[in-house]
mmCIF file of C-alpha atoms in Angstrom:
data_model
loop_
_atom_site.group_PDB
_atom_site.id
_atom_site.type_symbol
_atom_site.label_atom_id
_atom_site.label_comp_id
_atom_site.label_asym_id
_atom_site.label_seq_id
_atom_site.Cartn_x
_atom_site.Cartn_y
_atom_site.Cartn_z
ATOM 1 C CA GLN Y 1 47.104 84.636 -20.064
ATOM 2 C CA ASN Y 2 46.640 88.279 -19.320
ATOM 3 C CA PRO Y 3 46.581 89.330 -16.554
ATOM 4 C CA ALA Y 4 49.218 86.854 -15.335
ATOM 5 C CA GLY Y 5 48.390 84.297 -12.677
ATOM 6 C CA GLY Y 6 48.615 85.613 -9.096
ATOM 7 C CA THR Y 7 47.566 89.148 -10.105
ATOM 8 C CA GLN Y 8 44.758 90.736 -7.998
ATOM 9 C CA VAL Y 9 41.775 91.822 -10.122
ATOM 10 C CA ALA Y 10 38.152 92.713 -9.493
ATOM 11 C CA SER Y 11 35.694 89.871 -9.489
ATOM 12 C CA GLY Y 12 34.183 89.302 -12.934
ATOM 13 C CA SER Y 13 37.192 90.817 -14.761
ATOM 14 C CA ALA Y 14 38.081 89.353 -18.148
ATOM 15 C CA VAL Y 15 41.179 87.162 -18.490
ATOM 16 C CA ASN Y 16 42.609 86.898 -22.017
ATOM 17 C CA LEU Y 17 43.991 83.496 -23.040
ATOM 18 C CA VAL Y 18 46.318 82.417 -25.867
ATOM 19 C CA ILE Y 19 45.582 78.818 -26.896
ATOM 20 C CA SER Y 20 48.297 76.625 -28.423
ATOM 21 C CA THR Y 21 47.734 75.114 -31.858
ATOM 22 C CA GLY Y 22 50.316 72.423 -31.065
ATOM 23 C CA PRO Y 23 53.794 71.997 -32.499
ATOM 24 C CA PRO Y 24 54.566 73.811 -35.741
ATOM 25 C CA LEU Y 25 53.589 71.891 -38.856
ATOM 26 C CA VAL Y 26 55.877 71.247 -41.822
ATOM 27 C CA THR Y 27 55.117 69.957 -45.290
ATOM 28 C CA VAL Y 28 56.572 66.533 -46.087
ATOM 29 C CA PRO Y 29 58.823 66.852 -49.159
ATOM 30 C CA SER Y 30 58.672 64.308 -51.988
ATOM 31 C CA VAL Y 31 61.656 61.953 -51.846
ATOM 32 C CA ILE Y 32 60.345 59.300 -54.260
ATOM 33 C CA GLY Y 33 63.074 58.424 -56.764
ATOM 34 C CA ALA Y 34 65.828 59.968 -54.633
ATOM 35 C CA THR Y 35 68.667 57.865 -53.251
ATOM 36 C CA GLN Y 36 68.321 56.852 -49.611
ATOM 37 C CA ALA Y 37 71.079 59.317 -48.658
ATOM 38 C CA ALA Y 38 69.458 62.209 -50.556
ATOM 39 C CA ALA Y 39 66.046 61.361 -49.069
ATOM 40 C CA THR Y 40 67.522 61.363 -45.558
ATOM 41 C CA THR Y 41 69.099 64.781 -46.174
ATOM 42 C CA ALA Y 42 65.849 66.233 -47.575
ATOM 43 C CA LEU Y 43 63.778 64.939 -44.668
ATOM 44 C CA THR Y 44 66.165 66.112 -41.957
ATOM 45 C CA SER Y 45 66.488 69.519 -43.661
ATOM 46 C CA ALA Y 46 62.680 69.816 -43.470
ATOM 47 C CA GLY Y 47 62.786 69.105 -39.721
ATOM 48 C CA LEU Y 48 61.655 65.503 -40.044
ATOM 49 C CA THR Y 49 63.265 62.154 -39.235
ATOM 50 C CA VAL Y 50 63.643 58.964 -41.238
ATOM 51 C CA GLY Y 51 61.317 56.272 -39.929
ATOM 52 C CA THR Y 52 61.192 52.584 -40.746
ATOM 53 C CA ILE Y 53 63.162 51.571 -43.835
ATOM 54 C CA THR Y 54 62.090 48.485 -45.785
ATOM 55 C CA THR Y 55 63.244 47.151 -49.148
ATOM 56 C CA ALA Y 56 61.364 45.810 -52.144
ATOM 57 C CA SER Y 57 62.322 44.879 -55.686
ATOM 58 C CA SER Y 58 61.331 47.237 -58.476
ATOM 59 C CA ALA Y 59 61.652 47.012 -62.233
ATOM 60 C CA THR Y 60 61.268 50.803 -62.539
ATOM 61 C CA VAL Y 61 63.157 52.313 -59.564
ATOM 62 C CA ALA Y 62 66.941 51.927 -59.419
ATOM 63 C CA ALA Y 63 68.469 49.977 -56.544
ATOM 64 C CA GLY Y 64 69.072 52.213 -53.521
ATOM 65 C CA SER Y 65 66.366 54.741 -54.434
ATOM 66 C CA VAL Y 66 63.017 55.438 -52.770
ATOM 67 C CA ILE Y 67 59.967 53.600 -54.154
ATOM 68 C CA SER Y 68 57.431 55.063 -51.719
ATOM 69 C CA GLN Y 69 57.117 57.108 -48.539
ATOM 70 C CA ASN Y 70 54.611 57.398 -45.684
ATOM 71 C CA PRO Y 71 53.279 59.997 -44.999
ATOM 72 C CA GLY Y 72 53.168 61.121 -48.619
ATOM 73 C CA SER Y 73 54.564 64.346 -49.986
ATOM 74 C CA GLY Y 74 52.525 67.475 -49.368
ATOM 75 C CA THR Y 75 51.138 66.156 -46.075
ATOM 76 C CA GLN Y 76 51.299 68.570 -43.125
ATOM 77 C CA VAL Y 77 52.891 66.907 -40.060
ATOM 78 C CA ALA Y 78 54.401 68.029 -36.761
ATOM 79 C CA ILE Y 79 58.088 68.926 -36.797
ATOM 80 C CA GLY Y 80 60.215 65.914 -35.852
ATOM 81 C CA SER Y 81 57.747 63.390 -37.282
ATOM 82 C CA ALA Y 82 59.116 60.208 -38.870
ATOM 83 C CA VAL Y 83 58.699 59.387 -42.556
ATOM 84 C CA ALA Y 84 58.861 55.682 -43.447
ATOM 85 C CA LEU Y 85 60.654 54.767 -46.679
ATOM 86 C CA VAL Y 86 60.586 51.773 -49.030
ATOM 87 C CA ILE Y 87 63.950 51.443 -50.795
ATOM 88 C CA SER Y 88 64.402 49.598 -54.099
ATOM 89 C CA SER Y 89 66.610 46.521 -54.190
ATOM 90 C CA GLY Y 90 66.569 46.761 -57.988
ATOM 91 C CA ALA Y 91 64.826 44.724 -60.627
ATOM 92 C CA PRO Y 92 64.250 41.066 -59.868
ATOM 93 C CA VAL Y 93 66.691 38.770 -61.665
ATOM 94 C CA THR Y 94 66.059 35.208 -62.766
ATOM 95 C CA VAL Y 95 68.916 33.011 -61.540
ATOM 96 C CA PRO Y 96 70.469 31.149 -64.476
ATOM 97 C CA SER Y 97 71.132 27.429 -64.073
ATOM 98 C CA VAL Y 98 74.871 26.749 -63.913
ATOM 99 C CA VAL Y 99 74.718 23.099 -62.828
ATOM 100 C CA GLY Y 100 77.173 21.128 -64.957
ATOM 101 C CA ALA Y 101 79.169 24.199 -65.997
ATOM 102 C CA THR Y 102 82.751 24.673 -64.897
ATOM 103 C CA GLN Y 103 83.269 26.914 -61.883
ATOM 104 C CA ALA Y 104 84.842 29.589 -64.130
ATOM 105 C CA ALA Y 105 81.970 29.476 -66.633
ATOM 106 C CA ALA Y 106 79.407 29.558 -63.802
ATOM 107 C CA THR Y 107 81.098 32.633 -62.327
ATOM 108 C CA THR Y 108 80.992 34.383 -65.723
ATOM 109 C CA VAL Y 109 77.301 33.554 -66.280
ATOM 110 C CA LEU Y 110 76.242 34.626 -62.779
ATOM 111 C CA THR Y 111 78.219 37.892 -62.945
ATOM 112 C CA ALA Y 112 76.753 38.706 -66.381
ATOM 113 C CA ALA Y 113 73.264 38.203 -64.908
ATOM 114 C CA GLY Y 114 73.976 40.814 -62.229
ATOM 115 C CA LEU Y 115 74.481 38.274 -59.454
ATOM 116 C CA ALA Y 116 77.409 37.452 -57.191
ATOM 117 C CA VAL Y 117 79.087 34.114 -56.534
ATOM 118 C CA GLY Y 118 78.513 33.220 -52.910
ATOM 119 C CA THR Y 119 80.031 30.412 -50.892
ATOM 120 C CA ILE Y 120 81.802 27.713 -52.892
ATOM 121 C CA THR Y 121 81.999 24.279 -51.308
ATOM 122 C CA THR Y 122 83.365 21.072 -52.812
ATOM 123 C CA ALA Y 123 82.082 17.504 -52.880
ATOM 124 C CA SER Y 124 83.036 14.346 -54.720
ATOM 125 C CA SER Y 125 80.820 13.090 -57.536
ATOM 126 C CA THR Y 126 80.806 10.008 -59.712
ATOM 127 C CA THR Y 127 78.632 11.805 -62.328
ATOM 128 C CA VAL Y 128 79.963 15.398 -62.448
ATOM 129 C CA ALA Y 129 83.492 16.081 -63.689
ATOM 130 C CA ALA Y 130 86.009 17.671 -61.346
ATOM 131 C CA GLY Y 131 85.757 21.471 -61.402
ATOM 132 C CA SER Y 132 82.129 21.538 -62.535
ATOM 133 C CA VAL Y 133 79.071 22.613 -60.559
ATOM 134 C CA ILE Y 134 77.085 19.840 -58.842
ATOM 135 C CA SER Y 135 74.389 22.104 -57.375
ATOM 136 C CA GLN Y 136 73.522 25.726 -56.685
ATOM 137 C CA ASN Y 137 71.435 27.697 -54.177
ATOM 138 C CA PRO Y 138 69.165 29.436 -55.081
ATOM 139 C CA ALA Y 139 68.246 27.094 -57.941
ATOM 140 C CA GLY Y 140 68.094 28.141 -61.575
ATOM 141 C CA GLY Y 141 64.809 29.858 -62.460
ATOM 142 C CA THR Y 142 64.397 31.464 -59.025
ATOM 143 C CA GLN Y 143 63.659 35.217 -58.907
ATOM 144 C CA VAL Y 144 66.033 37.174 -56.629
ATOM 145 C CA ALA Y 145 67.143 40.768 -56.168
ATOM 146 C CA SER Y 146 69.951 42.008 -58.378
ATOM 147 C CA GLY Y 147 73.324 41.537 -56.675
ATOM 148 C CA SER Y 148 72.208 38.493 -54.696
ATOM 149 C CA ALA Y 149 74.731 35.721 -54.062
ATOM 150 C CA VAL Y 150 74.422 32.231 -55.535
ATOM 151 C CA ASN Y 151 76.177 29.491 -53.563
ATOM 152 C CA LEU Y 152 77.836 26.676 -55.533
ATOM 153 C CA VAL Y 153 78.885 23.094 -54.807
ATOM 154 C CA VAL Y 154 81.780 22.168 -57.109
ATOM 155 C CA SER Y 155 82.849 18.613 -57.903
ATOM 156 C CA THR Y 156 86.247 17.273 -56.878
ATOM 157 C CA GLY Y 157 85.669 14.276 -59.182
ATOM 158 C CA SER Y 158 85.167 10.660 -58.235
ATOM 159 C CA PRO Y 159 85.665 9.821 -54.576
ATOM 160 C CA LEU Y 160 89.022 8.318 -53.692
ATOM 161 C CA VAL Y 161 89.156 4.756 -52.413
ATOM 162 C CA ILE Y 162 91.836 2.815 -50.588
ATOM 163 C CA VAL Y 163 93.317 0.083 -52.768
ATOM 164 C CA PRO Y 164 93.433 -3.140 -50.748
ATOM 165 C CA SER Y 165 96.609 -5.180 -50.692
ATOM 166 C CA VAL Y 166 96.157 -8.379 -52.717
ATOM 167 C CA VAL Y 167 99.759 -9.538 -52.791
ATOM 168 C CA GLY Y 168 99.882 -13.288 -52.276
ATOM 169 C CA ALA Y 169 96.111 -13.795 -52.668
ATOM 170 C CA THR Y 170 94.528 -16.100 -55.193
ATOM 171 C CA GLN Y 171 93.128 -14.615 -58.364
ATOM 172 C CA ALA Y 172 89.542 -15.169 -57.143
ATOM 173 C CA ALA Y 173 90.348 -13.514 -53.778
ATOM 174 C CA GLU Y 174 92.096 -10.614 -55.583
ATOM 175 C CA THR Y 175 89.095 -10.013 -57.858
ATOM 176 C CA ASN Y 176 86.739 -10.170 -54.905
ATOM 177 C CA ALA Y 177 88.842 -7.724 -52.831
ATOM 178 C CA LEU Y 178 89.236 -5.213 -55.670
ATOM 179 C CA THR Y 179 85.556 -5.124 -56.612
#
C-alpha cells in the first residue's frame, strides 16, 4: 500500500493498493513417453514436484516410461504443484504352461516369454517324474506384467516309504506287510 500503514494523512486521502495474483504460475511440461527418471528431472526443473506414481501395463509404452500425467501438459499451475504419473509396467504377457516340463526346460520357456522364475519348492509325486514341474503360480494362460515371477513346484519323484522287516514271517504275513 501507499502510503504505508501508520502514516498520517488527511481524511479522505487515496491509498493505493497492490493486490496479489497468488503464487507464480508455471506451465506443466509434457513427460508422456519419457522414463520415470527423465520425467522427474523435467518436472523438478519446471519448479514442480512428482505426485502419486501408479503403474499399469501397456502394449504401446515401454516399461518404466510415462503413460499419462495429471495435470496434463500445457496446464498452468502454481509453482511447487504435484504432477501424478502413471508408469508402464510393459506389455502384458501370457504365462506359458510349464507343468510336466523339466525344471530346466520350464526355466528356458519362462525366460523366453519375458518372465522370471520365482520360488522353486519341491514335493513328491507318484504321477510326475522327478525333476519335472508339478504346478506353477500364476497358472498357464494368466496375463501378467512382463518380468513377473512364476513360482514352481518341482517333483522329487515317488514318496519314499519305510520297508518293514519281514524276516521270519510267513509268506502270507510278508505279503500283507509289504502291501
